Coordinates of C-alpha atoms in Angstrom, one line a residue:
X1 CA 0.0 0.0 0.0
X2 CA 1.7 3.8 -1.0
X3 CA 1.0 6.2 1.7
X4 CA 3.5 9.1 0.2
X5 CA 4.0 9.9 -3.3
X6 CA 7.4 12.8 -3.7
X7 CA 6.4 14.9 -6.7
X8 CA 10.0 16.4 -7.4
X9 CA 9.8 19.7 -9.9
X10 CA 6.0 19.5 -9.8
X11 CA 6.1 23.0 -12.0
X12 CA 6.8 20.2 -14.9
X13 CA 2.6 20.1 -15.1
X14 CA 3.2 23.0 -17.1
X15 CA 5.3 20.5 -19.7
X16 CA 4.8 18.0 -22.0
X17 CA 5.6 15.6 -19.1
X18 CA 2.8 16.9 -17.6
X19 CA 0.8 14.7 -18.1
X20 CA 2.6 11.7 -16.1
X21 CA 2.0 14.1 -12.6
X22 CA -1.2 14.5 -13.3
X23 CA -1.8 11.1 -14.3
X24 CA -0.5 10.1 -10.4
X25 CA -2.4 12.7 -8.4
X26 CA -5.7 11.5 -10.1
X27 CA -4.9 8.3 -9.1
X28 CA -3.9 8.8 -6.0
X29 CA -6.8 10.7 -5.0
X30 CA -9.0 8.9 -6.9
X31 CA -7.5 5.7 -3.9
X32 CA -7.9 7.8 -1.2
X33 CA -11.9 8.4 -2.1
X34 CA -12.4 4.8 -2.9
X35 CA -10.4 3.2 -0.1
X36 CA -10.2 5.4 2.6
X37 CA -6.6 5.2 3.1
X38 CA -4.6 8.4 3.0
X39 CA -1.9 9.4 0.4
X40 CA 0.4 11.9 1.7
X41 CA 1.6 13.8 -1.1
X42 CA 4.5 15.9 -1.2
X43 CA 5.3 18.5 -4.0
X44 CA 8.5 19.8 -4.6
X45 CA 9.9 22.8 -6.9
X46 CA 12.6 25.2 -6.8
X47 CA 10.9 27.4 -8.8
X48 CA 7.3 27.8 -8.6
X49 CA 5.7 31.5 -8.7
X50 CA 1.6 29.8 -8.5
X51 CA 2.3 27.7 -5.2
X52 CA -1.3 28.3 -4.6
X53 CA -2.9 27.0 -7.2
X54 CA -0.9 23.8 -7.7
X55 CA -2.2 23.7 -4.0
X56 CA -5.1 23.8 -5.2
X57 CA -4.9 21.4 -8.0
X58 CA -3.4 18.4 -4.9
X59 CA -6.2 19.5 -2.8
X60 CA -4.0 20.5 0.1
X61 CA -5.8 22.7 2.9
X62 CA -4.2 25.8 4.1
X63 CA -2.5 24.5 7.1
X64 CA -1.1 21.8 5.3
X65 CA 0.6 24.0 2.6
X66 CA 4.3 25.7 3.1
X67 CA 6.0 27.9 0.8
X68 CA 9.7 29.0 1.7
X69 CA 10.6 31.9 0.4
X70 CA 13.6 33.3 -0.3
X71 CA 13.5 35.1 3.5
X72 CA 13.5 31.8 5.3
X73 CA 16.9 30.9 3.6
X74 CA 19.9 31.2 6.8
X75 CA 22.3 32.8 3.9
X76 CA 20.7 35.4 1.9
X77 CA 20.9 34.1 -1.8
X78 CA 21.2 37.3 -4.6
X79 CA 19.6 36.9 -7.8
X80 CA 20.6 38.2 -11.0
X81 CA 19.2 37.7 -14.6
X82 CA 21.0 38.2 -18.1
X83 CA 19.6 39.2 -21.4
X84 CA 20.7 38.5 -24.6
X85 CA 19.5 40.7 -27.5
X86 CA 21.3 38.0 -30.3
X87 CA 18.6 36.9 -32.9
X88 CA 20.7 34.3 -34.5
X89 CA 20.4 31.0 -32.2
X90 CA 24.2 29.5 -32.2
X91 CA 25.5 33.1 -31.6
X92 CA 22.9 33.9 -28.8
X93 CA 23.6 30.0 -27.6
X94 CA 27.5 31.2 -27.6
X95 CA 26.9 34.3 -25.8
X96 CA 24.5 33.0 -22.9
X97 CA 27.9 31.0 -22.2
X98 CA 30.2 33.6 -22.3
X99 CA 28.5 36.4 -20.5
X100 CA 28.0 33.2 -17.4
X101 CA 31.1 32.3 -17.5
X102 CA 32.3 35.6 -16.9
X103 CA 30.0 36.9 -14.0
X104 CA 30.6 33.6 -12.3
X105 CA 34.5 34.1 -12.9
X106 CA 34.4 36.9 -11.3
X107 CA 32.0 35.4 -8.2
X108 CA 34.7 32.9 -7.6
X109 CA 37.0 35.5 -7.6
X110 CA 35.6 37.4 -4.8
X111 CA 35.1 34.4 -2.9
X112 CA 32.0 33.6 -3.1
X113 CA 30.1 30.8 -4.0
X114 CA 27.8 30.4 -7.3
X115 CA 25.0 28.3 -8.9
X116 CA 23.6 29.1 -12.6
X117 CA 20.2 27.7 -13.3
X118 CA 19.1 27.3 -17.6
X119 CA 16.2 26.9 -19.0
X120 CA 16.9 23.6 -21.2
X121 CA 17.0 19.8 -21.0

C-alpha cells in the first residue's frame, strides 16, 4: 500500500511531461476516495511563482501548505538575470555561455560561492 508519493519539480505540469504528474495525483486521489486510506503527497519545486494554485490542484488545505521563500533561507541568496539581444540561435547559444562564464568568474573571484540555473534539458 503507498502512503506518500514525492512529486519532485511539480512545475513540470506545465510540460509535456505533464501529463505523467497528473496522471498520479488523479490516481492517487481517486484511492484515497475509494479506499479510505490516506496518500500523503508531497510536492516539490525550486521554482514555482503559482504555489497556490498547484495547491489547489493536490487538494491540500491551508495548514497543510508551506511555501519557503527566499527570506526563510539562513544565507541570503542574490539573484541576477541576463539578457541576450542575439537573434541568430548558435550566436545567442555562444553568448549565454560567455557572459556566465564571466559573472561567475568573477563570483569565484571574490570568494564567493555560485550556482547558474538554464532553462533547457
Amino acid at each position: 500500500m503507498v502512503q506518500l508519493i514525492i512529486i519532485d519539480e511539480v512545475h513540470l505540469l506545465n510540460d509535456s511531461r505533464g501529463a505523467v504528474i497528473e496522471t498520479v495525483v488523479a490516481r492517487s486521489l481517486r484511492y484515497q476516495e475509494t479506499t479510505g486510506q490516506p496518500v500523503r503527497l508531497v510536492a516539490l519545486s525550486a521554482t514555482l511563482p503559482n504555489y497556490a494554485d498547484v495547491a489547489d490542484f493536490l487538494r491540500v488545505s491551508g495548514e497543510n501548505l508551506f511555501y519557503f521563500d527566499s527570506s526563510y533561507r539562513p544565507i541570503p541568496l542574490e539573484t541576477t538575470f541576463i539578457g541576450v539581444t542575439e537573434t541568430n540561435q548558435m550566436k545567442r547559444n555562444a553568448k549565454y555561455i560567455d557572459v556566465t562564464y564571466d559573472i561567475v568568474i568573477e563570483q569565484v573571484k571574490q570568494k564567493h560561492q555560485c550556482m547558474v540555473f538554464v532553462h533547457s534539458r
